[in-house]
CSV table of C-alpha atoms in Angstrom, one decimal:
chain,number,residue,atom,x,y,z
A,1,UNK,CA,-0.2,-12.5,14.3
A,2,UNK,CA,1.3,-8.9,14.0
A,3,UNK,CA,1.4,-7.6,10.4
A,4,UNK,CA,5.5,-7.5,10.0
A,5,UNK,CA,6.3,-11.3,10.6
A,6,UNK,CA,9.0,-11.2,7.7
A,7,UNK,CA,11.4,-9.0,6.1
A,8,UNK,CA,16.6,-8.0,8.0
A,9,UNK,CA,17.5,-4.8,6.0
A,10,UNK,CA,20.2,-2.7,7.3
A,11,UNK,CA,19.9,0.8,9.0
A,12,UNK,CA,20.0,3.8,6.4
A,13,UNK,CA,23.0,4.5,4.7
A,14,UNK,CA,25.2,7.4,6.4
A,15,UNK,CA,27.7,9.7,5.4
A,16,UNK,CA,31.1,10.1,7.3
A,17,UNK,CA,29.4,12.5,9.6
A,18,UNK,CA,26.9,10.0,10.8
A,19,UNK,CA,23.8,11.7,8.9
A,20,UNK,CA,21.2,9.5,7.7
A,21,UNK,CA,21.0,9.7,3.8
A,22,UNK,CA,17.9,9.1,1.7
A,23,UNK,CA,18.5,9.1,-2.0
A,24,UNK,CA,22.0,10.3,-1.6
A,25,UNK,CA,20.6,13.4,0.5
A,26,UNK,CA,21.5,14.0,4.1
A,27,UNK,CA,18.1,14.6,5.9
A,28,UNK,CA,19.3,16.4,8.7
A,29,UNK,CA,20.7,19.3,6.2
A,30,UNK,CA,17.1,19.3,4.8
A,31,UNK,CA,16.1,19.8,8.5
A,32,UNK,CA,18.5,22.3,9.5
A,33,UNK,CA,17.7,24.2,6.2
A,34,UNK,CA,14.0,24.3,6.8
A,35,UNK,CA,13.1,22.0,3.8
A,36,UNK,CA,11.8,19.3,6.0
A,37,UNK,CA,9.9,20.3,8.8
A,38,UNK,CA,8.7,17.9,11.2
A,39,UNK,CA,6.8,15.6,11.3
A,40,UNK,CA,7.6,15.2,7.5
A,41,UNK,CA,7.4,12.2,5.1
A,42,UNK,CA,10.4,11.8,2.7
A,43,UNK,CA,10.7,9.9,-0.5
A,44,UNK,CA,12.9,8.5,-2.8
A,45,UNK,CA,11.5,8.7,-6.3
A,46,UNK,CA,14.6,6.9,-8.0
A,47,UNK,CA,14.5,3.9,-5.6
A,48,UNK,CA,10.7,3.7,-6.5
A,49,UNK,CA,11.4,3.9,-10.4
A,50,UNK,CA,13.8,1.4,-9.9
A,51,UNK,CA,11.3,-1.3,-8.0
A,52,UNK,CA,9.1,-0.7,-10.8
A,53,UNK,CA,11.8,-1.6,-13.4
A,54,UNK,CA,12.8,-4.8,-11.6
A,55,UNK,CA,9.3,-5.9,-11.3
A,56,UNK,CA,8.9,-5.4,-15.0
A,57,UNK,CA,11.9,-7.4,-15.7
A,58,UNK,CA,10.6,-10.1,-13.6
A,59,UNK,CA,7.9,-11.0,-16.5
A,60,UNK,CA,10.7,-11.5,-19.0
A,61,UNK,CA,9.2,-11.6,-22.5
A,62,UNK,CA,5.4,-12.1,-21.0
A,63,UNK,CA,2.7,-9.4,-21.6
A,64,UNK,CA,1.5,-8.2,-18.3
A,65,UNK,CA,0.4,-5.3,-16.7
A,66,UNK,CA,1.6,-3.8,-13.3
A,67,UNK,CA,-1.2,-1.7,-11.8
A,68,UNK,CA,0.1,0.4,-8.7
A,69,UNK,CA,-2.1,0.3,-5.8
A,70,UNK,CA,-2.6,3.8,-5.4
A,71,UNK,CA,-4.0,3.5,-1.9
A,72,UNK,CA,-0.6,3.1,-0.8
A,73,UNK,CA,0.8,6.2,-2.0
A,74,UNK,CA,-1.3,8.8,-3.9
A,75,UNK,CA,1.2,11.7,-3.8
A,76,UNK,CA,1.2,13.2,-7.5
A,77,UNK,CA,5.1,12.7,-7.9
A,78,UNK,CA,4.9,8.9,-6.8
A,79,UNK,CA,1.9,8.2,-9.2
A,80,UNK,CA,3.8,10.3,-12.0
A,81,UNK,CA,7.0,8.2,-11.3
A,82,UNK,CA,5.5,5.2,-11.8
A,83,UNK,CA,3.4,5.9,-14.7
A,84,UNK,CA,6.4,7.0,-16.2
A,85,UNK,CA,7.9,3.5,-15.5
A,86,UNK,CA,5.1,2.0,-17.7
A,87,UNK,CA,2.8,1.3,-14.7
A,88,UNK,CA,-0.9,1.2,-14.9
A,89,UNK,CA,-3.2,1.8,-11.7
A,90,UNK,CA,-5.6,-0.2,-9.0
A,91,UNK,CA,-8.2,2.0,-7.6
A,92,UNK,CA,-10.6,2.1,-4.9
A,93,UNK,CA,-12.4,5.5,-5.1
A,94,UNK,CA,-13.3,7.9,-7.6
A,95,UNK,CA,-11.0,10.3,-6.1
A,96,UNK,CA,-8.0,7.7,-6.7
A,97,UNK,CA,-9.1,7.3,-10.1
A,98,UNK,CA,-9.0,10.7,-10.7
A,99,UNK,CA,-5.5,11.4,-9.6
A,100,UNK,CA,-4.4,8.3,-11.5
A,101,UNK,CA,-5.5,9.7,-14.8
A,102,UNK,CA,-4.3,13.2,-13.9
A,103,UNK,CA,-0.7,11.8,-13.3
A,104,UNK,CA,-0.9,10.2,-16.5
A,105,UNK,CA,-1.9,6.6,-16.0
A,106,UNK,CA,-3.9,5.5,-19.1
A,107,UNK,CA,-7.6,4.5,-18.4
A,108,UNK,CA,-7.0,1.4,-20.3
A,109,UNK,CA,-4.5,0.5,-17.8
A,110,UNK,CA,-7.0,1.1,-14.9
A,111,UNK,CA,-8.6,-1.2,-12.8
A,112,UNK,CA,-11.0,-0.3,-10.2
A,113,UNK,CA,-11.2,-2.6,-6.8
A,114,UNK,CA,-13.8,-2.1,-3.7
A,115,UNK,CA,-16.7,-3.9,-2.3
A,116,UNK,CA,-19.0,-0.8,-2.2
A,117,UNK,CA,-18.4,1.3,-5.3
A,118,UNK,CA,-20.7,4.6,-5.5
A,119,UNK,CA,-23.3,5.0,-8.4
A,120,UNK,CA,-21.4,8.1,-9.1
A,121,UNK,CA,-17.8,6.2,-9.2
A,122,UNK,CA,-19.1,3.6,-11.3
A,123,UNK,CA,-20.2,6.1,-13.6
A,124,UNK,CA,-17.1,8.0,-13.6
A,125,UNK,CA,-15.1,4.6,-14.2
A,126,UNK,CA,-17.4,3.9,-17.3
A,127,UNK,CA,-17.2,7.2,-18.6
A,128,UNK,CA,-13.5,7.5,-18.9
A,129,UNK,CA,-13.2,3.8,-20.2
A,130,UNK,CA,-11.2,1.7,-17.7
A,131,UNK,CA,-9.7,-2.0,-18.3
A,132,UNK,CA,-12.3,-3.2,-15.8
A,133,UNK,CA,-14.5,-2.6,-12.7
A,134,UNK,CA,-13.4,-5.4,-10.5
A,135,UNK,CA,-16.7,-7.1,-9.3
A,136,UNK,CA,-16.7,-8.1,-6.0
A,137,UNK,CA,-20.0,-9.7,-5.4
A,138,UNK,CA,-23.1,-11.3,-7.5
A,139,UNK,CA,-25.2,-8.2,-6.9
A,140,UNK,CA,-22.6,-5.7,-8.4
A,141,UNK,CA,-23.0,-7.3,-11.7
A,142,UNK,CA,-26.4,-5.8,-11.9
A,143,UNK,CA,-25.7,-2.4,-10.6
A,144,UNK,CA,-22.8,-1.7,-13.0
A,145,UNK,CA,-25.3,-3.3,-16.1
A,146,UNK,CA,-27.9,-0.8,-14.8
A,147,UNK,CA,-25.7,2.2,-14.6
A,148,UNK,CA,-24.1,1.4,-18.3
A,149,UNK,CA,-27.8,1.3,-19.5
A,150,UNK,CA,-28.7,4.9,-17.7
A,151,UNK,CA,-25.8,6.6,-19.3
A,152,UNK,CA,-26.4,4.7,-22.9
A,153,UNK,CA,-23.0,3.5,-23.7
A,154,UNK,CA,-22.0,2.8,-27.0
A,155,UNK,CA,-19.9,0.0,-25.7
A,156,UNK,CA,-20.2,-2.6,-23.3
A,157,UNK,CA,-18.8,-2.0,-19.5
A,158,UNK,CA,-15.8,-4.0,-19.4
A,159,UNK,CA,-15.8,-6.1,-15.9
A,160,UNK,CA,-13.7,-8.5,-14.0
A,161,UNK,CA,-14.6,-11.2,-11.3
A,162,UNK,CA,-12.4,-10.7,-8.2
A,163,UNK,CA,-12.7,-14.2,-6.7
A,164,UNK,CA,-12.3,-15.2,-3.0
A,165,UNK,CA,-10.1,-18.0,-3.5
A,166,UNK,CA,-10.5,-19.3,0.2
A,167,UNK,CA,-7.3,-19.4,1.2
A,168,UNK,CA,-6.5,-21.0,5.2
A,169,UNK,CA,-6.0,-17.9,6.9
A,170,UNK,CA,-3.2,-19.3,8.8
A,171,UNK,CA,-1.4,-20.0,5.5
A,172,UNK,CA,-1.7,-16.1,4.5
A,173,UNK,CA,0.9,-15.3,7.7
A,174,UNK,CA,-0.2,-12.0,7.8
A,175,UNK,CA,-2.1,-9.5,10.2
A,176,UNK,CA,-5.7,-10.3,10.2
A,177,UNK,CA,-6.9,-6.6,9.6
A,178,UNK,CA,-5.2,-7.5,6.0
A,179,UNK,CA,-5.9,-10.7,5.1
A,180,UNK,CA,-8.7,-10.5,2.3
A,181,UNK,CA,-8.6,-14.2,0.5
A,182,UNK,CA,-10.3,-16.1,3.2
A,183,UNK,CA,-14.0,-17.4,3.6
A,184,UNK,CA,-14.8,-14.8,6.3
A,185,UNK,CA,-13.5,-11.5,4.3
A,186,UNK,CA,-15.8,-9.4,2.7
A,187,UNK,CA,-14.1,-9.2,-0.6
A,188,UNK,CA,-14.5,-11.3,-3.7
A,189,UNK,CA,-17.1,-13.6,-5.2
A,190,UNK,CA,-17.5,-17.2,-3.4
A,191,UNK,CA,-16.2,-19.8,-5.8
A,192,UNK,CA,-19.7,-21.7,-4.9
A,193,UNK,CA,-21.3,-18.3,-6.6
A,194,UNK,CA,-19.4,-18.2,-9.6
A,195,UNK,CA,-21.9,-20.1,-12.0
A,196,UNK,CA,-24.6,-17.7,-10.7
A,197,UNK,CA,-22.2,-14.7,-11.5
A,198,UNK,CA,-21.8,-16.1,-15.4
A,199,UNK,CA,-25.4,-16.6,-15.8
A,200,UNK,CA,-26.2,-13.1,-14.8
A,201,UNK,CA,-23.4,-11.8,-17.1
A,202,UNK,CA,-25.0,-14.0,-20.0
A,203,UNK,CA,-28.1,-12.5,-19.5
A,204,UNK,CA,-26.5,-8.7,-19.5
A,205,UNK,CA,-25.6,-7.5,-23.0
A,206,UNK,CA,-24.1,-4.0,-21.2
A,207,UNK,CA,-21.4,-5.8,-19.5
A,208,UNK,CA,-18.3,-7.7,-21.0
A,209,UNK,CA,-16.5,-10.3,-18.9
A,210,UNK,CA,-12.5,-9.2,-19.5
A,211,UNK,CA,-10.8,-10.7,-16.4
A,212,UNK,CA,-10.7,-13.2,-13.5
A,213,UNK,CA,-8.7,-12.3,-10.1
A,214,UNK,CA,-7.9,-12.4,-7.0
A,215,UNK,CA,-5.9,-10.5,-4.0
A,216,UNK,CA,-5.1,-12.3,-1.1
A,217,UNK,CA,-3.7,-9.9,1.3
A,218,UNK,CA,-1.0,-7.5,2.0
A,219,UNK,CA,2.2,-8.0,3.6
A,220,UNK,CA,2.6,-11.5,2.4
A,221,UNK,CA,5.7,-13.2,3.6
A,222,UNK,CA,6.2,-16.2,1.5
A,223,UNK,CA,5.4,-17.2,-2.1
A,224,UNK,CA,3.3,-20.5,-1.1
A,225,UNK,CA,-0.1,-18.9,-0.3
A,226,UNK,CA,0.3,-16.8,-3.3
A,227,UNK,CA,1.1,-19.6,-5.5
A,228,UNK,CA,-1.8,-21.7,-4.2
A,229,UNK,CA,-4.3,-18.8,-4.8
A,230,UNK,CA,-2.9,-18.3,-8.0
A,231,UNK,CA,-3.4,-22.1,-9.1
A,232,UNK,CA,-7.1,-21.7,-8.0
A,233,UNK,CA,-7.6,-18.4,-10.2
A,234,UNK,CA,-6.0,-20.4,-13.2
A,235,UNK,CA,-7.7,-23.8,-12.8
A,236,UNK,CA,-11.1,-22.0,-12.5
A,237,UNK,CA,-10.2,-19.8,-15.8
A,238,UNK,CA,-9.1,-22.8,-17.5
A,239,UNK,CA,-12.3,-24.9,-16.5
A,240,UNK,CA,-14.6,-22.1,-17.7
A,241,UNK,CA,-13.0,-21.4,-20.7
A,242,UNK,CA,-13.0,-24.9,-21.9
A,243,UNK,CA,-16.9,-25.5,-21.2
A,244,UNK,CA,-17.7,-22.2,-22.9
A,245,UNK,CA,-18.9,-20.6,-19.9
A,246,UNK,CA,-17.0,-17.5,-20.5
A,247,UNK,CA,-18.6,-15.3,-23.5
A,248,UNK,CA,-15.6,-13.2,-24.6
A,249,UNK,CA,-11.8,-14.2,-24.8
A,250,UNK,CA,-10.5,-12.8,-21.4
A,251,UNK,CA,-8.2,-9.9,-21.4
A,252,UNK,CA,-6.2,-10.7,-18.5
A,253,UNK,CA,-6.0,-12.6,-15.2
A,254,UNK,CA,-5.1,-10.9,-12.0
A,255,UNK,CA,-3.1,-12.5,-9.2
A,256,UNK,CA,-3.2,-9.2,-6.8
A,257,UNK,CA,-0.6,-7.8,-4.8
A,258,UNK,CA,0.5,-7.9,-1.5
A,259,UNK,CA,4.1,-8.6,-1.9
A,260,UNK,CA,6.1,-7.9,1.5
A,261,UNK,CA,8.9,-5.6,2.5
A,262,UNK,CA,11.2,-5.8,4.8
A,263,UNK,CA,10.4,-4.1,8.0
A,264,UNK,CA,13.8,-5.2,9.6
A,265,UNK,CA,12.8,-8.9,10.6
A,266,UNK,CA,14.3,-10.7,7.7
A,267,UNK,CA,14.6,-10.7,4.0
A,268,UNK,CA,11.1,-11.7,2.5
A,269,UNK,CA,10.9,-12.8,-1.1
A,270,UNK,CA,11.3,-10.2,-4.1
A,271,UNK,CA,8.1,-9.3,-6.0
A,272,UNK,CA,9.4,-10.7,-8.9
A,273,UNK,CA,9.6,-14.3,-7.2
A,274,UNK,CA,5.9,-14.0,-6.6
A,275,UNK,CA,5.5,-12.9,-10.2
A,276,UNK,CA,7.4,-15.7,-11.1
A,277,UNK,CA,5.6,-18.3,-9.2
A,278,UNK,CA,2.7,-16.7,-11.0
A,279,UNK,CA,3.7,-17.5,-14.4
A,280,UNK,CA,4.8,-21.2,-13.4
A,281,UNK,CA,1.1,-21.9,-12.1
A,282,UNK,CA,-0.6,-20.1,-15.4
A,283,UNK,CA,1.6,-21.8,-17.7
A,284,UNK,CA,0.9,-25.4,-16.1
A,285,UNK,CA,-2.9,-24.6,-16.4
A,286,UNK,CA,-2.4,-23.7,-20.3
A,287,UNK,CA,-3.5,-20.1,-19.8
A,288,UNK,CA,0.0,-18.5,-21.2
A,289,UNK,CA,-1.8,-16.8,-23.9
A,290,UNK,CA,-3.5,-14.5,-21.0
A,291,UNK,CA,-1.2,-11.5,-20.1
A,292,UNK,CA,-1.0,-11.5,-16.2
A,293,UNK,CA,-1.8,-8.4,-14.1
A,294,UNK,CA,-0.4,-7.8,-10.9
A,295,UNK,CA,-1.4,-4.9,-8.5
A,296,UNK,CA,1.3,-4.1,-6.2
A,297,UNK,CA,1.6,-1.1,-3.7
A,298,UNK,CA,3.6,-1.2,-0.5
A,299,UNK,CA,6.4,-3.5,-2.6
A,300,UNK,CA,6.8,-0.2,-4.8
A,301,UNK,CA,7.0,2.4,-2.5
A,302,UNK,CA,7.3,1.4,1.3
A,303,UNK,CA,10.9,0.8,1.7
A,304,UNK,CA,11.6,4.1,0.1
A,305,UNK,CA,10.1,6.5,2.4
A,306,UNK,CA,10.7,7.7,6.0
A,307,UNK,CA,8.8,9.8,8.5
A,308,UNK,CA,11.3,12.1,10.3
A,309,UNK,CA,10.2,13.7,13.5
A,310,UNK,CA,11.5,16.0,16.5
A,311,UNK,CA,12.3,14.6,19.7
A,312,UNK,CA,9.8,17.0,22.2
A,313,UNK,CA,11.3,15.8,25.6
A,314,UNK,CA,12.4,12.2,27.1
A,315,UNK,CA,10.9,10.7,30.1
A,316,UNK,CA,12.8,8.5,33.2
A,317,UNK,CA,10.9,7.0,35.9
A,318,UNK,CA,12.0,4.2,38.3
A,319,UNK,CA,9.0,1.5,38.6
A,320,UNK,CA,10.0,-0.9,41.7
A,321,UNK,CA,13.8,-0.7,41.2
A,322,UNK,CA,13.4,-0.6,37.2
A,323,UNK,CA,14.4,2.2,35.2
A,324,UNK,CA,11.6,2.8,32.4
A,325,UNK,CA,12.5,5.4,29.4
A,326,UNK,CA,9.9,7.0,27.4
A,327,UNK,CA,11.3,9.0,23.9
A,328,UNK,CA,8.0,11.7,23.0
A,329,UNK,CA,8.3,12.7,19.4
A,330,UNK,CA,6.4,15.2,17.6
A,331,UNK,CA,4.9,12.6,15.2
A,332,UNK,CA,2.0,10.3,16.4
A,333,UNK,CA,-0.9,7.7,15.4
A,334,UNK,CA,-2.5,10.5,13.3
A,335,UNK,CA,0.6,10.5,11.1
A,336,UNK,CA,1.7,6.9,11.0
A,337,UNK,CA,-1.7,4.8,12.0
A,338,UNK,CA,0.2,1.4,11.0
A,339,UNK,CA,1.2,0.6,14.7
A,340,UNK,CA,-1.9,1.2,16.2
A,341,UNK,CA,-3.7,-0.3,13.6
A,342,UNK,CA,-1.9,-3.5,13.1
A,343,UNK,CA,0.6,-3.9,15.2
A,344,UNK,CA,3.1,-3.0,12.7
A,345,UNK,CA,6.8,-2.2,13.4
A,346,UNK,CA,8.9,0.4,12.1
A,347,UNK,CA,12.4,1.0,13.0
A,348,UNK,CA,13.1,4.1,14.4
A,349,UNK,CA,16.5,5.4,14.4
A,350,UNK,CA,18.4,8.8,15.4
A,351,UNK,CA,18.6,11.1,12.3
A,352,UNK,CA,22.3,11.9,13.1
A,353,UNK,CA,24.9,9.7,15.1
A,354,UNK,CA,27.2,12.8,15.5
A,355,UNK,CA,29.9,10.6,13.8
A,356,UNK,CA,30.0,7.9,16.6
A,357,UNK,CA,31.8,4.8,15.5
A,358,UNK,CA,30.7,2.8,18.6
A,359,UNK,CA,27.4,1.4,19.0
A,360,UNK,CA,25.2,4.3,19.4
A,361,UNK,CA,22.1,1.9,20.2
A,362,UNK,CA,22.7,1.1,24.1
A,363,UNK,CA,19.7,2.0,25.6
A,364,UNK,CA,16.4,0.8,25.1
A,365,UNK,CA,13.4,3.6,24.7
A,366,UNK,CA,9.8,3.1,24.4
A,367,UNK,CA,9.1,5.8,21.5
A,368,UNK,CA,5.8,7.2,21.7
A,369,UNK,CA,3.9,10.1,20.3
A,370,UNK,CA,2.1,12.9,21.4
A,371,UNK,CA,-1.9,11.8,20.6
A,372,UNK,CA,-3.9,11.2,23.7
A,373,UNK,CA,-4.1,7.5,23.3
A,374,UNK,CA,-2.5,4.6,24.8
A,375,UNK,CA,-1.9,3.2,21.4
A,376,UNK,CA,0.1,5.9,20.2
A,377,UNK,CA,3.2,3.7,20.5
A,378,UNK,CA,6.0,3.1,18.2
A,379,UNK,CA,7.2,0.4,20.1
A,380,UNK,CA,10.6,-0.5,22.0
A,381,UNK,CA,13.8,0.6,20.3
A,382,UNK,CA,17.7,0.7,20.9
A,383,UNK,CA,18.8,4.3,20.6
A,384,UNK,CA,21.7,6.3,22.2
A,385,UNK,CA,21.9,6.8,26.0
A,386,UNK,CA,21.7,10.7,25.3
A,387,UNK,CA,18.0,10.9,23.7
A,388,UNK,CA,18.6,12.2,20.0
A,389,UNK,CA,17.3,15.6,18.3
A,390,UNK,CA,15.5,13.9,15.7
A,391,UNK,CA,14.9,10.5,14.6
A,392,UNK,CA,13.4,8.5,11.2
A,393,UNK,CA,11.0,5.9,11.2
A,394,UNK,CA,11.7,3.7,8.4
A,395,UNK,CA,10.3,1.9,5.7
A,396,UNK,CA,7.0,4.4,5.8
A,397,UNK,CA,6.4,5.2,2.1
A,398,UNK,CA,3.6,3.3,2.0
A,399,UNK,CA,-0.2,3.4,3.9
A,400,UNK,CA,1.6,6.1,6.0
A,401,UNK,CA,0.5,9.6,4.7
A,402,UNK,CA,-2.9,8.0,2.8
A,403,UNK,CA,-3.7,6.9,6.3
A,404,UNK,CA,-2.9,10.0,8.2
A,405,UNK,CA,-5.4,12.1,10.1
A,406,UNK,CA,-5.9,15.5,12.0
A,407,UNK,CA,-6.8,13.7,15.6
A,408,UNK,CA,-6.7,16.1,18.2
A,409,UNK,CA,-6.5,18.8,16.1
A,410,UNK,CA,-2.8,17.8,14.6
A,411,UNK,CA,-1.7,18.8,11.3
A,412,UNK,CA,-1.4,16.3,8.8
A,413,UNK,CA,2.5,16.2,8.1
A,414,UNK,CA,4.3,17.8,5.0
A,415,UNK,CA,6.0,15.5,2.2
A,416,UNK,CA,9.0,15.9,0.9
A,417,UNK,CA,10.3,14.1,-2.7
A,418,UNK,CA,13.8,13.7,-3.9
A,419,UNK,CA,15.1,12.8,-7.4
A,420,UNK,CA,18.7,12.9,-8.4
A,421,UNK,CA,20.4,13.8,-5.3
A,422,UNK,CA,18.2,16.6,-4.8
A,423,UNK,CA,14.3,17.9,-3.6
A,424,UNK,CA,12.3,18.2,-6.7
A,425,UNK,CA,8.6,18.7,-4.8
A,426,UNK,CA,7.5,19.6,-1.3
A,427,UNK,CA,3.8,19.2,0.0
A,428,UNK,CA,3.1,21.7,2.6
A,429,UNK,CA,0.4,20.6,5.3
A,430,UNK,CA,-2.2,23.2,6.4
A,431,UNK,CA,-1.7,24.5,9.7
A,432,UNK,CA,-3.3,23.9,13.1
A,433,UNK,CA,-4.8,27.0,12.9
A,434,UNK,CA,-6.7,26.3,9.9
A,435,UNK,CA,-8.1,23.3,11.5
A,436,UNK,CA,-9.2,25.3,14.4
A,437,UNK,CA,-11.0,27.6,11.6
A,438,UNK,CA,-12.8,25.0,9.9
A,439,UNK,CA,-14.3,23.7,12.8
A,440,UNK,CA,-15.4,26.9,14.5
A,441,UNK,CA,-16.8,28.1,11.6
A,442,UNK,CA,-19.4,25.3,11.2
A,443,UNK,CA,-22.7,26.8,11.6
A,444,UNK,CA,-21.7,30.5,11.7
């Protein structure tokens, strides 16, 4: 199964001249002015803020925390925008923790996930007093307790247990590489191991259990799997609370994120629909007094970013009587690795249609990048018969730049941030010359 099996959104809005718009800004004008070089990611901060507001509204009057998964997009303007909308942060490294705090996220609104946290990362999290370190294995409890003792904290280290709800893999309806809530996943504590985990916590005065949670995967296209996992989580929480196994009152229950977005194949549920299902299950288990925490990433930012690329050349071949066309662009799998890694599909559209009112997607082109790998392939797309000068890869606001790399000595892409119909920030990448200098300087 490919990662994007859900989600039909329209192609980008265009002005009367056929220029693609993001946040009301004609992107080709940014290219013409030199503000937007290629390849570049460009983001609409206003739309990202609106996503956060809509999700908050989905909770109604219920106490909650929206902890943005920083791994989806760690750019300062994005994290600051979401912090201003009342979001906390879900981090998976010490570096992401530093970014979140520097961008205005209160430590008390941060949870730290990950199966192999280093001691220095645990120390950093304990030192700033985050909401909770999410425990992913029974063995990790003792490690956190030991670091709390070594630091001589005057408070107990707050932890949450991430439970593996053992959801049937096929029910997740997502790509195997981003499914995390099934038996074979490395994430979370198996339900059979929970009594042992609680026993260790009872014998560790350095830690305080403040939460229970799970995260079943990413790009989840239907509410049912999310609801099923939430039911499992809440049933366990109710059972443990009922028999006195939880030493302290829980501060939150965490149903994770993974809300799918529309990559062009049809409309998935909105994030608020996942939240409403979780709230219903929580009420059925009589846990409505415990705040709900969710960890969205992609659903807040994914639809509101594009990767802009220049067409380097076209290639046409006749193979056994069939004409094959390739559109070769200057953005590659080093800039956007998701198609190579997950078989993800991002729609590719011309940046300008030159005012064409007729169908301008008459020819099938295989869009490929410059990297020396066969997997550097963005798929077949309907584009004008005459190759466009620039193209936009849509829905690239999540897991695009954060997963980019410098394979083949290629520079990282730029990033451009829009708010209120204008550019408010630009991040320029180091040049290829910098990469060359860094590589040859080793050992000199």
